[in-house]
mmCIF file of C-alpha atoms in Angstrom:
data_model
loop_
_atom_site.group_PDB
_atom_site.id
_atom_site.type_symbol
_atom_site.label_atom_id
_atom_site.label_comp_id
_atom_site.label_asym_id
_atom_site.label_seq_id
_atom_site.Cartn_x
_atom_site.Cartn_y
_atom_site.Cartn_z
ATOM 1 C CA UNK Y 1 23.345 18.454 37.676
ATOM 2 C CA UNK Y 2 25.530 16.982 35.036
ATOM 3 C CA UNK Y 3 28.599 18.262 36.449
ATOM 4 C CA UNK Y 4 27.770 16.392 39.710
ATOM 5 C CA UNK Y 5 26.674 13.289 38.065
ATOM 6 C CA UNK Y 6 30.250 13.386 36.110
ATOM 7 C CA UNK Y 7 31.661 14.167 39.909
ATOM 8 C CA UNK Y 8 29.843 10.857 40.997
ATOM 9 C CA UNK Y 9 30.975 8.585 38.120
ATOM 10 C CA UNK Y 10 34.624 9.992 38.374
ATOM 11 C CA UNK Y 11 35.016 8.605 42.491
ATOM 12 C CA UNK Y 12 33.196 5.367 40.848
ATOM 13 C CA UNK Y 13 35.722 4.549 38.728
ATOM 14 C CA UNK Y 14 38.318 5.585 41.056
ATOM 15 C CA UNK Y 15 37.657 4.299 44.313
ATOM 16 C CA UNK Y 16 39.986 4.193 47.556
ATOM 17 C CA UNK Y 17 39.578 1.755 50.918
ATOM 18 C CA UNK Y 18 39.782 3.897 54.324
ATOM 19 C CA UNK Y 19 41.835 5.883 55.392
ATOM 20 C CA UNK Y 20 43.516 5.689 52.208
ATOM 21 C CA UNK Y 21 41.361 8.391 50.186
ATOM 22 C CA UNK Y 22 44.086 10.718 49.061
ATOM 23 C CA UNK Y 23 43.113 11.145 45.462
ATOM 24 C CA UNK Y 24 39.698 11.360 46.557
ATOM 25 C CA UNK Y 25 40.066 14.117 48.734
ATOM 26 C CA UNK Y 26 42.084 15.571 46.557
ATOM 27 C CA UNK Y 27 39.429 15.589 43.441
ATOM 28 C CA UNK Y 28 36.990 16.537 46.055
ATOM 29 C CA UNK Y 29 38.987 19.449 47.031
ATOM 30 C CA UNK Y 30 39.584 20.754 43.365
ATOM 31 C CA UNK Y 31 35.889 20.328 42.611
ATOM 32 C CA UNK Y 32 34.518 22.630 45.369
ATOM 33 C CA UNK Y 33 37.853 25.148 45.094
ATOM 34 C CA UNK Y 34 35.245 26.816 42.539
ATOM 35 C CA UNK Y 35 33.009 27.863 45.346
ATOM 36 C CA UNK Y 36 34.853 29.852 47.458
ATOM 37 C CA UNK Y 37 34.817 28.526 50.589
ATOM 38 C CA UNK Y 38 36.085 30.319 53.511
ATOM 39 C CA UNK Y 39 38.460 28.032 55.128
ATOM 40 C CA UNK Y 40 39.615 24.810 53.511
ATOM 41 C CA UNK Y 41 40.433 22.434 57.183
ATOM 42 C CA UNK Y 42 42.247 19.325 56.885
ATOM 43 C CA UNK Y 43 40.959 16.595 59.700
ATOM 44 C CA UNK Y 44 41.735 13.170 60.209
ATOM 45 C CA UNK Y 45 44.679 12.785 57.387
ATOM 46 C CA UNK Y 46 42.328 13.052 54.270
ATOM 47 C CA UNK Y 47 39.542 14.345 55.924
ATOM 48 C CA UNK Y 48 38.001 18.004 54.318
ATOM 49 C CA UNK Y 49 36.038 19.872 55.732
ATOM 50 C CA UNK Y 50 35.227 22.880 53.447
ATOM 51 C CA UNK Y 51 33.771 26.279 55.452
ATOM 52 C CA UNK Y 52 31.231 29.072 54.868
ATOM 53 C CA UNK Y 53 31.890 31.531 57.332
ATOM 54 C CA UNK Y 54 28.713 34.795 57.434
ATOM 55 C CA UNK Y 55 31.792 36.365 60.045
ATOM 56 C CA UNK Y 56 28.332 37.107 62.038
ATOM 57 C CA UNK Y 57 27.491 35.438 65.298
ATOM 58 C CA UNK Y 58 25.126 32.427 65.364
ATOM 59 C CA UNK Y 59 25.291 28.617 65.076
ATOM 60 C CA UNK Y 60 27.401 26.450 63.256
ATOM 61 C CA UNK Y 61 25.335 23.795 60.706
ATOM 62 C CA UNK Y 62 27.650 20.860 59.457
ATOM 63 C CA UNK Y 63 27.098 18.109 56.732
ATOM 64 C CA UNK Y 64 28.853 15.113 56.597
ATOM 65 C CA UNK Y 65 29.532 12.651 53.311
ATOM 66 C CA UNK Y 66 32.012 10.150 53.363
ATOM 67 C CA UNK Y 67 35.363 9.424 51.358
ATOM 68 C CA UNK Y 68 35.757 5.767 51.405
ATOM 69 C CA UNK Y 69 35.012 2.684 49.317
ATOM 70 C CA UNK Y 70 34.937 -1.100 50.300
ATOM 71 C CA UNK Y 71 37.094 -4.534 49.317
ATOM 72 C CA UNK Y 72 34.738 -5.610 47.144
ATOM 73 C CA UNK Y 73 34.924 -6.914 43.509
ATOM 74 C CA UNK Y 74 32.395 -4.814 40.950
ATOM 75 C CA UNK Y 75 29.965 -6.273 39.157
ATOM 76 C CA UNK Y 76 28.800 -4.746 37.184
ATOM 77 C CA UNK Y 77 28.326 -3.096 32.786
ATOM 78 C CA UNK Y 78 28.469 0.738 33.809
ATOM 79 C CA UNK Y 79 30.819 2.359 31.656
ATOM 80 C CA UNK Y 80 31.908 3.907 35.047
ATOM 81 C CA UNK Y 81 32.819 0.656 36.551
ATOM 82 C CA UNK Y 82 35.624 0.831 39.324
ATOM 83 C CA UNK Y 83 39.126 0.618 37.849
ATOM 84 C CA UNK Y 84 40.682 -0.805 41.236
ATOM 85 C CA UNK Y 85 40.603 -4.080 41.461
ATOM 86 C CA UNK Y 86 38.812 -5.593 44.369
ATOM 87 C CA UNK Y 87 37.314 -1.972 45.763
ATOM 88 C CA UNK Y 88 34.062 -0.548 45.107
ATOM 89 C CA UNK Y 89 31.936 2.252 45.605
ATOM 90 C CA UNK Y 90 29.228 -0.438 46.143
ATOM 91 C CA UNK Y 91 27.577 1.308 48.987
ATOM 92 C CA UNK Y 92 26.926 4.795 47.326
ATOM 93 C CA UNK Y 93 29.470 6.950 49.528
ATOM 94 C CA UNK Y 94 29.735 8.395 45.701
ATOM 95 C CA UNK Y 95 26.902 10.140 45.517
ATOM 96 C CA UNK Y 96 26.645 11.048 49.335
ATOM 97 C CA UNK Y 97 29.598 13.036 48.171
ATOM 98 C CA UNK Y 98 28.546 14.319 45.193
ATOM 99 C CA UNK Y 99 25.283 15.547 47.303
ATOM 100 C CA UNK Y 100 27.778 17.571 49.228
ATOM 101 C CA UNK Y 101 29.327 19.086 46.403
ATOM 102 C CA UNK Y 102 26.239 19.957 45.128
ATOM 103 C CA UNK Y 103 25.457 21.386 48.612
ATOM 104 C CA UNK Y 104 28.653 23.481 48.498
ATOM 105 C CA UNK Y 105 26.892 25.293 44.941
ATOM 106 C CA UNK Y 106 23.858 26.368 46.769
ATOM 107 C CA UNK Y 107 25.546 27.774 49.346
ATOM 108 C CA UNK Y 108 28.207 29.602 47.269
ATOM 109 C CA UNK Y 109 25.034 31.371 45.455
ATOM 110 C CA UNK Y 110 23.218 31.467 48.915
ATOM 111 C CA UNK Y 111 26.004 32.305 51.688
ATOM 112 C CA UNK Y 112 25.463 31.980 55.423
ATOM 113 C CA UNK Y 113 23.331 35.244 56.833
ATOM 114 C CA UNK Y 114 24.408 34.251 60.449
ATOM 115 C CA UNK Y 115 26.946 31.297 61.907
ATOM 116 C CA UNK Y 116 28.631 29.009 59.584
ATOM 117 C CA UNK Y 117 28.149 26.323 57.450
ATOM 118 C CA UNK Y 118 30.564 22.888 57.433
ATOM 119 C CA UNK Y 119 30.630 20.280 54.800
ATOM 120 C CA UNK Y 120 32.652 17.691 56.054
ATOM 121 C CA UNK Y 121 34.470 14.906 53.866
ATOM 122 C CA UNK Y 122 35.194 12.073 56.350
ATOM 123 C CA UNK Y 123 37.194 9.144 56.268
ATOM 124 C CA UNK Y 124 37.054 5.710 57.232
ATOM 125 C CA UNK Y 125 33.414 5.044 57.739
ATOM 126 C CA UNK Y 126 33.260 1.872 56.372
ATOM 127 C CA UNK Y 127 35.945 0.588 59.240
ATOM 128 C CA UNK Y 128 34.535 2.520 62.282
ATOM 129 C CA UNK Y 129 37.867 4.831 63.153
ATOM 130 C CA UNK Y 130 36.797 8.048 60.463
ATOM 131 C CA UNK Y 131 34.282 9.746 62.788
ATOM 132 C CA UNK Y 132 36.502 9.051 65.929
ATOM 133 C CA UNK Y 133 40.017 10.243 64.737
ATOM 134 C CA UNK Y 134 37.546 13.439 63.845
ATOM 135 C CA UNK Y 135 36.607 14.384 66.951
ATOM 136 C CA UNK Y 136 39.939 13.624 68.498
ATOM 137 C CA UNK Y 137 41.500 16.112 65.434
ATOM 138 C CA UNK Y 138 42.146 19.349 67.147
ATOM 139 C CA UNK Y 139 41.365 21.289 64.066
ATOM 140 C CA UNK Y 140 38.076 19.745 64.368
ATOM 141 C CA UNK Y 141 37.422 21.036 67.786
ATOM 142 C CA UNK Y 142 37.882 24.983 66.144
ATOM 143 C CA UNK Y 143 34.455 24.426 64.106
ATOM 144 C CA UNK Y 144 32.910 21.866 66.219
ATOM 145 C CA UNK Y 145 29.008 21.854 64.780
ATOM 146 C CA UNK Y 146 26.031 23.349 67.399
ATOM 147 C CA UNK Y 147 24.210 20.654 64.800
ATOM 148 C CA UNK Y 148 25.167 18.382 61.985
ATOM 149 C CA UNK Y 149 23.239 15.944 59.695
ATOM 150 C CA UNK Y 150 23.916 13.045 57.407
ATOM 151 C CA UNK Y 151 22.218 10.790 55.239
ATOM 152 C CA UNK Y 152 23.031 7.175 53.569
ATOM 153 C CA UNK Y 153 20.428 5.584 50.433
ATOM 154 C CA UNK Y 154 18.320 2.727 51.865
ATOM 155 C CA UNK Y 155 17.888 0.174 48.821
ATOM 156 C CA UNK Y 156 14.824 -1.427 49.013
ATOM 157 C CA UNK Y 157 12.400 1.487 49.632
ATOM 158 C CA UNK Y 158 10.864 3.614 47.049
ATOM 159 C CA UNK Y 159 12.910 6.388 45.259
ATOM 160 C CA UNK Y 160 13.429 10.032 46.602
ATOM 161 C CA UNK Y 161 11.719 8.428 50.131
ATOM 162 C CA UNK Y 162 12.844 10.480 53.146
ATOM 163 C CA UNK Y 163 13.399 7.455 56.078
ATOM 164 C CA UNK Y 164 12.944 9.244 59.860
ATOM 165 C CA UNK Y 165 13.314 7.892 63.622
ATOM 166 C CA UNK Y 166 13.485 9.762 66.520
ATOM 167 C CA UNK Y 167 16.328 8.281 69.160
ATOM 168 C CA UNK Y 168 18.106 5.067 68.021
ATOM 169 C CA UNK Y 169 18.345 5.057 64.478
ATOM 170 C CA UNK Y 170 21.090 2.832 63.350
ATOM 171 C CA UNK Y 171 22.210 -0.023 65.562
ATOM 172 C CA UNK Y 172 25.599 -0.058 68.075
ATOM 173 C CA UNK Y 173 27.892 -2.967 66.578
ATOM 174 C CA UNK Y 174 31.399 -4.001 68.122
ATOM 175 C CA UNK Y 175 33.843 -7.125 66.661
ATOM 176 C CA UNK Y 176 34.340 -9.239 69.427
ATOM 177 C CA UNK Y 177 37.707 -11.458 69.310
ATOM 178 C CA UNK Y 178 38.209 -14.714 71.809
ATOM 179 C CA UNK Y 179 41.285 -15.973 71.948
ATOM 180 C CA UNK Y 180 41.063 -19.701 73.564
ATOM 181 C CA UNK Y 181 44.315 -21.084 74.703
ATOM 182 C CA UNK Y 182 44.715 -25.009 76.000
ATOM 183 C CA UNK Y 183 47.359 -27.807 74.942
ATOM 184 C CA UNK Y 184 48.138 -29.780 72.059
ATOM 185 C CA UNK Y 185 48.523 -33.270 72.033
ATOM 186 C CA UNK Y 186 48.652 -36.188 69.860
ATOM 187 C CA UNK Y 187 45.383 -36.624 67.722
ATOM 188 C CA UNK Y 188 45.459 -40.717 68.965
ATOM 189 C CA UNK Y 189 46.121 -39.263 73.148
ATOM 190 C CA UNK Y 190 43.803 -36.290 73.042
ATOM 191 C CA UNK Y 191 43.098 -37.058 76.860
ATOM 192 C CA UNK Y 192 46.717 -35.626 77.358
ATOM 193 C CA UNK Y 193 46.035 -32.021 75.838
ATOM 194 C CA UNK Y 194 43.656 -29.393 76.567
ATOM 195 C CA UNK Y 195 41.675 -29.104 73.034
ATOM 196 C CA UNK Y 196 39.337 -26.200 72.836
ATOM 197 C CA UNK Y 197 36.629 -27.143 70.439
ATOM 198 C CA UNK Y 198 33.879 -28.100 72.986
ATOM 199 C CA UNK Y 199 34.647 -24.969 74.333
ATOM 200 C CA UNK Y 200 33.837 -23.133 71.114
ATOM 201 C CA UNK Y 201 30.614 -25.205 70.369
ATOM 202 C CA UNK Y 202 29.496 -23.957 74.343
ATOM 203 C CA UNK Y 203 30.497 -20.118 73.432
ATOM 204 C CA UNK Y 204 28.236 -20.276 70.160
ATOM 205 C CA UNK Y 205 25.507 -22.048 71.855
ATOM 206 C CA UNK Y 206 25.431 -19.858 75.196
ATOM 207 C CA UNK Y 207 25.908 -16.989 72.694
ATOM 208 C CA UNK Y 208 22.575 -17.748 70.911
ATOM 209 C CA UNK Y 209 20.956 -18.587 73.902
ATOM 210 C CA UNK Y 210 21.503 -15.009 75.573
ATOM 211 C CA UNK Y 211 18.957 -13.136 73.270
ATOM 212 C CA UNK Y 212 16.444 -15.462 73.695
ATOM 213 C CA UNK Y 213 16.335 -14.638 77.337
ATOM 214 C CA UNK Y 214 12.870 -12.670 78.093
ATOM 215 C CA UNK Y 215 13.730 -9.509 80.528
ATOM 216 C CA UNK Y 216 17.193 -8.899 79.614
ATOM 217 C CA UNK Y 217 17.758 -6.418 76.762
ATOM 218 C CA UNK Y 218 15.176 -3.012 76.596
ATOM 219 C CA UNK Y 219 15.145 -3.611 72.897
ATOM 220 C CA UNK Y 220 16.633 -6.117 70.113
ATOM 221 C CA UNK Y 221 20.471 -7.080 70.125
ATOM 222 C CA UNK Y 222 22.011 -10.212 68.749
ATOM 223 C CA UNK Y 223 25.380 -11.659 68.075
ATOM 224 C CA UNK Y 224 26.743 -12.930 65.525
ATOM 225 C CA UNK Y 225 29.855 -15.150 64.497
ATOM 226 C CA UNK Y 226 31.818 -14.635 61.620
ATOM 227 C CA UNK Y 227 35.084 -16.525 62.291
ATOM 228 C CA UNK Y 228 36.306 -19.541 63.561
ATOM 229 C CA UNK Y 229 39.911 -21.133 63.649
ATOM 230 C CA UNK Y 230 40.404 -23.981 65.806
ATOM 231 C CA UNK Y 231 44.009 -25.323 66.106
ATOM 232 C CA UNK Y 232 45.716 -26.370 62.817
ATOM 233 C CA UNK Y 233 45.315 -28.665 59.958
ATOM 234 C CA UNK Y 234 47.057 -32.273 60.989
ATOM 235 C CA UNK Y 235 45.109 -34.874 61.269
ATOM 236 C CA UNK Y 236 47.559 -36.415 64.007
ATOM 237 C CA UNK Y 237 47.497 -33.329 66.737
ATOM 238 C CA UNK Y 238 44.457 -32.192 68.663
ATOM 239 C CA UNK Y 239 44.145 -28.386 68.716
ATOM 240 C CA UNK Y 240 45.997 -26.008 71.018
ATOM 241 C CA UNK Y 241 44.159 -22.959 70.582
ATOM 242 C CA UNK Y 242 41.200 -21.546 69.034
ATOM 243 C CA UNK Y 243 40.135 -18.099 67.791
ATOM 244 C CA UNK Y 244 36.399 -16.788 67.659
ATOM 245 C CA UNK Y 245 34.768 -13.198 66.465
ATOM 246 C CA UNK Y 246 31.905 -12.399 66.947
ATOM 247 C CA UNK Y 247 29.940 -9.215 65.752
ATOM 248 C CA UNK Y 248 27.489 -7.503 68.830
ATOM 249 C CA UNK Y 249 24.718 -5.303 67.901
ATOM 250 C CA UNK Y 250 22.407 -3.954 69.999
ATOM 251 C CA UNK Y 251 19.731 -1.230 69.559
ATOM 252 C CA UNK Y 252 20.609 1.177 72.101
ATOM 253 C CA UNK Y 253 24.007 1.874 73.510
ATOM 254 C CA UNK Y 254 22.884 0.814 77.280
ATOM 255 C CA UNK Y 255 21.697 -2.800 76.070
ATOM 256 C CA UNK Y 256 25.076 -3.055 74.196
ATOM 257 C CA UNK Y 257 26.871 -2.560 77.474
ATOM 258 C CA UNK Y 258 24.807 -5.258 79.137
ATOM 259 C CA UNK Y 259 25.579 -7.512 75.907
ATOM 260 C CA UNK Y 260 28.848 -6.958 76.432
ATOM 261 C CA UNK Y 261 29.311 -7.870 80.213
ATOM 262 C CA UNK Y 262 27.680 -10.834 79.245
ATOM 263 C CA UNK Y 263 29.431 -12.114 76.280
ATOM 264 C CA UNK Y 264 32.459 -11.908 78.530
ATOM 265 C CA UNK Y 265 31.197 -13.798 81.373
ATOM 266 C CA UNK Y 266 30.178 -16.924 78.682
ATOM 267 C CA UNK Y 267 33.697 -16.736 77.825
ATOM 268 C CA UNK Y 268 35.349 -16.687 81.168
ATOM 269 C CA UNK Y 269 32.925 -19.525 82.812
ATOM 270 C CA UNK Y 270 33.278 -21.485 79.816
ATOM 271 C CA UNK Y 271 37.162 -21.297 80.003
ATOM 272 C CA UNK Y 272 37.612 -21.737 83.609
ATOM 273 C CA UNK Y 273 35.560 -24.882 83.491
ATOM 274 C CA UNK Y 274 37.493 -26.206 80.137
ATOM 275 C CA UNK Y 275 40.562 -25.002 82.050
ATOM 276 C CA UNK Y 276 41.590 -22.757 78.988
ATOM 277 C CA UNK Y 277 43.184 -19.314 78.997
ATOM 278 C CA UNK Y 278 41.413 -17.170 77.599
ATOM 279 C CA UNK Y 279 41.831 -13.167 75.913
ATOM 280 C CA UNK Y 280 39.381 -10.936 74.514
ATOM 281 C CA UNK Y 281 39.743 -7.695 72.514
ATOM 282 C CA UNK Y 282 37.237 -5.616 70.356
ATOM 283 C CA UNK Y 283 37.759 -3.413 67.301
ATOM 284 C CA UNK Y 284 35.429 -1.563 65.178
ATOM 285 C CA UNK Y 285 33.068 -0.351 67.627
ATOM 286 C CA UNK Y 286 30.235 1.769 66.832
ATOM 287 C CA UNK Y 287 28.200 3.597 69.186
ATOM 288 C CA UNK Y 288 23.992 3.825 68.165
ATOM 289 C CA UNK Y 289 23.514 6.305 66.105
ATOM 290 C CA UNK Y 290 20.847 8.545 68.305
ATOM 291 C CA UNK Y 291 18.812 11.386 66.303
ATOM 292 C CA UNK Y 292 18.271 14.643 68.171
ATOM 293 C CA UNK Y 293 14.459 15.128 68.140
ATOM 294 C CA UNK Y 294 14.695 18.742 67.054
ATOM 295 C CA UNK Y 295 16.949 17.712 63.849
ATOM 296 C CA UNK Y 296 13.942 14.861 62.627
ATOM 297 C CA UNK Y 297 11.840 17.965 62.792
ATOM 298 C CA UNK Y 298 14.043 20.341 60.712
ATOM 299 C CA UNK Y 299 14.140 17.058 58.269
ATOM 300 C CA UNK Y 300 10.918 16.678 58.280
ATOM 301 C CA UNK Y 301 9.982 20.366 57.146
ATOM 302 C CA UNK Y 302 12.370 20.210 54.660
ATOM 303 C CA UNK Y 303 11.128 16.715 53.246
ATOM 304 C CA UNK Y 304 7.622 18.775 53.095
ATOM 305 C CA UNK Y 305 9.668 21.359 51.485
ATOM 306 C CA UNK Y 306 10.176 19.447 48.778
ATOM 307 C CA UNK Y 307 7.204 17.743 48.083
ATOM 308 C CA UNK Y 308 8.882 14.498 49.164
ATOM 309 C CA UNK Y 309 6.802 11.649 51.050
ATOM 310 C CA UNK Y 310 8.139 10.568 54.701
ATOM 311 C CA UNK Y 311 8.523 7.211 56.217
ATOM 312 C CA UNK Y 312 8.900 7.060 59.909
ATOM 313 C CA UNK Y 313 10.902 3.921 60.684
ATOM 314 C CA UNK Y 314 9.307 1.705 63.657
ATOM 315 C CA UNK Y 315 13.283 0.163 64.038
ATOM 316 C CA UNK Y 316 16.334 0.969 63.728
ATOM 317 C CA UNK Y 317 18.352 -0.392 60.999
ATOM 318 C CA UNK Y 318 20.066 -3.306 62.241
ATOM 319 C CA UNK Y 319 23.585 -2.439 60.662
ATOM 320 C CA UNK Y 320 25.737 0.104 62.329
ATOM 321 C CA UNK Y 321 27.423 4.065 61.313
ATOM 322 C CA UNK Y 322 29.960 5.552 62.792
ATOM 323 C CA UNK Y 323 27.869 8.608 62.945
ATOM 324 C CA UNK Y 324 27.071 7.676 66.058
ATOM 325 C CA UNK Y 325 30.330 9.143 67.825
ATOM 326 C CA UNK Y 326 29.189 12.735 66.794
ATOM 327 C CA UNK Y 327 25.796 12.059 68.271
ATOM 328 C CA UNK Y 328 27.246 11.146 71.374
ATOM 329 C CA UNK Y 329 28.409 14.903 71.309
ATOM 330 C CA UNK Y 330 25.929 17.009 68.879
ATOM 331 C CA UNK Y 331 22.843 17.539 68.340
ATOM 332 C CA UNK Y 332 22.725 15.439 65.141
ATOM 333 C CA UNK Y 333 19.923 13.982 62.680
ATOM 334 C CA UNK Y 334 20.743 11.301 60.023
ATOM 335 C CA UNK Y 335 18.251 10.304 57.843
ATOM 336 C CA UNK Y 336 17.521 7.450 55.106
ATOM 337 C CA UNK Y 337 16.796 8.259 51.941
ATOM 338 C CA UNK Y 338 14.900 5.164 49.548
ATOM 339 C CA UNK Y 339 17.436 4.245 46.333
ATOM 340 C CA UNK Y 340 14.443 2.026 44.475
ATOM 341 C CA UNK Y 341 12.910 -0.948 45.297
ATOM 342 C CA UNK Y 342 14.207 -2.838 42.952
ATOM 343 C CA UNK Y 343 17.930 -1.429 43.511
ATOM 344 C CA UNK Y 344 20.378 -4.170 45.175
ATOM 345 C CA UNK Y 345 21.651 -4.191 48.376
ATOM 346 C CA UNK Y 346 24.122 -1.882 50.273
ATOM 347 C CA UNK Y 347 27.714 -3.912 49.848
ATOM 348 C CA UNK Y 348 26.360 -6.063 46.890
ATOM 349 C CA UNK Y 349 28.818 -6.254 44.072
ATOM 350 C CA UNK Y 350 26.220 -4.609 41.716
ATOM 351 C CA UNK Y 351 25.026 -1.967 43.858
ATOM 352 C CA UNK Y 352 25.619 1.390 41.806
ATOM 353 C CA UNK Y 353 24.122 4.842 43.421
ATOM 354 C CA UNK Y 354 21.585 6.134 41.552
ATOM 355 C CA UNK Y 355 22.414 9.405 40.092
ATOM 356 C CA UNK Y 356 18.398 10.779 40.306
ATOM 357 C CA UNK Y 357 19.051 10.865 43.806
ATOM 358 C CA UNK Y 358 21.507 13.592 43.684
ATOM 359 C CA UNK Y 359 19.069 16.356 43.151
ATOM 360 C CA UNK Y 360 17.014 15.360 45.951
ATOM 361 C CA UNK Y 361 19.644 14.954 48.400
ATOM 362 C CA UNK Y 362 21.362 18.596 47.388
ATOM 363 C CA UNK Y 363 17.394 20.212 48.164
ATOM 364 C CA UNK Y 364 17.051 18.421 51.737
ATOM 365 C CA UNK Y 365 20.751 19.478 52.858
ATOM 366 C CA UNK Y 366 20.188 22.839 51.029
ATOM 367 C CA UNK Y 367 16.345 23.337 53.608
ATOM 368 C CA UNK Y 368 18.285 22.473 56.686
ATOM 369 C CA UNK Y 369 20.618 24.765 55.636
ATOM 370 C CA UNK Y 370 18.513 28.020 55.272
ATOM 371 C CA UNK Y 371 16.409 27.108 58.345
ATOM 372 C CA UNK Y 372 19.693 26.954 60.472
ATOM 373 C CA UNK Y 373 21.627 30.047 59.229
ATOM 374 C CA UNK Y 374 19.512 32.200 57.530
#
């Protein structure tokens, strides 16, 4: 375990933004090197996945960690505080990947009886393209998993807590960018230009108005604006143009299509009666992440396993994983797994993983494992 918590506080101190992780799939790589693994598979530019291969029929088990870190400032008196400025292990990808590691030890003493066994260091997460340049990887599609299984720390519940739902466990979330165009004039004449900004104030208001309406969504959704830029700064024109994003999240996939549909109609009424152009694009879209029934079970026994206490979630957490996209294809299970009460929040500049958690993470991957491909 001390070799693993040294793993963990090395990737601290040394963390990398996505799709940019090329020392830390290369430390990750020389670290589990001294297990042996059968095939060593690059995916996704400095994606890893590391396989145990029985060379006996049966099913292929995969666990996922991921590589990257965020922009965020630490804050933090760790000894093992980050050494790049402005990015942070700050929402404990860390020790999901030390978990792994430790993982990859078990079943080096412990190899596959039947099918194969994946560990799979992904990119990206944090920005919503890691799981989806995955799948798309052709090298991928050589191993693709009959199941595979993740897990992230939920701050806020109790320690070593195993955090289950059935179906929709993670909410869908897409940035959605509205590009208003009208005509500038002279701030003292602003009859004579097309200025967006009542637009903008109708957008946000019809915006918040949609998920109040009773009958429309099966389950909770919401948007969500996070930027605003209305023409420019001179006090004697009246804006042009405007930008908006907003972020959509929705509980289940289908309501996030209906969200959608009608987050565009807003904009286009709104615009054709402000007689404004109008564009809209999306990025970072993430599907809900939807648990496999079977998979909560195999969790499940191996929380009781382990003598660890269960918490079936009534919700789904309202932010968003890009573990979704392999659950649109796999049989998948991701799980939460509690990081203290007292610990602070996922992306908070003094969030640090705590290292007891290791241990406990290793023994749940490590029961999957053996009821899978043993």
């Amino acid at each position: 375990m001390i070799e693993l918590i040294s793993l963990r506080k090395h990737l601290h101190r040394y963390p990398e933004l996505s799709n940019q992780e090329f020392r830390t799939a290369d430390h990750i790589t020389g670290f589990l090197e001294q297990f042996s693994p059968d095939r060593i598979i690059p995916v996704a530019g400095t994606g890893r996945v590391f396989l145990f291969d029985s060379g006996n029929p049966g099913p292929t088990v995969m666990f996922r960690a991921e590589l990257d870190a965020l922009p965020v400032t630490e804050d933090s008196k760790a000894d093992h505080i980050s050494l790049n400025p402005g990015v942070a292990h700050v929402c404990g990808h860390d020790g999901h990947m030390a978990i792994l590691a430790g993982l990859a030890g078990k079943i080096a003493g412990d190899r596959p009886t039947r099918g194969k066994a994946a560990l799979l260091f992904q990119p990206a997460e944090e920005v919503e393209q890691g799981a989806a340049a995955v799948i798309r990887d052709p090298r991928f599609r050589e191993i693709e998993p009959d199941w595979i299984f993740a897990l992230h720390n939920i701050p806020g519940a109790a320690m070593h807590r195993v955090i289950l739902k059935a179906g929709s466990f993670a909410a869908a979330s897409r940035g959605m960018t509205v590009r208003l165009s009208g005509r500038t004039s002279h701030a003292g004449e602003p009859e004579k230009g097309i200025n967006p900004a009542v637009a903008v104030a109708r957008i946000i208001s019809s915006m918040k108005e949609m998920n109040d309406r009773p009958g429309m969504f099966g389950d909770v959704t919401f948007s969500t604006v996070i930027h605003l830029l209305l023409g420019e700064i001179s006090f004697g024109t009246s804006a042009g143009h405007a930008e908006m994003r907003f972020t959509l999240r929705a509980f289940e996939d289908s309501d996030m299509d209906i969200l959608t549909a009608e987050a565009e109609k807003i904009v286009m009424d709104t615009a054709r009666d402000e007689q404004l152009g109008h564009e809209i694009s999306y990025g970072e879209i993430f599907p809900a992440t939807m648990n496999d029934e079977a998979c909560v079970e195999m969790i499940r026994q191996a929380a009781s396993a382990n003598q660890l206490p269960v918490e079936e979630a009534g919700k789904p957490f309202r932010w968003s994983e890009d573990f979704g996209y392999y659950t649109e294809k796999y049989r998948g299970g991701f799980f939460g797994l509690g990081s203290g009460k007292e610990q602070p929040a996922l992306h908070n500049p003094d969030f640090d993983f705590p290292d007891e958690l290791i241990g406990t993470g290793v023994n749940l991957f490590y029961s999957i494992y053996k009821m899978i491909v043993h």
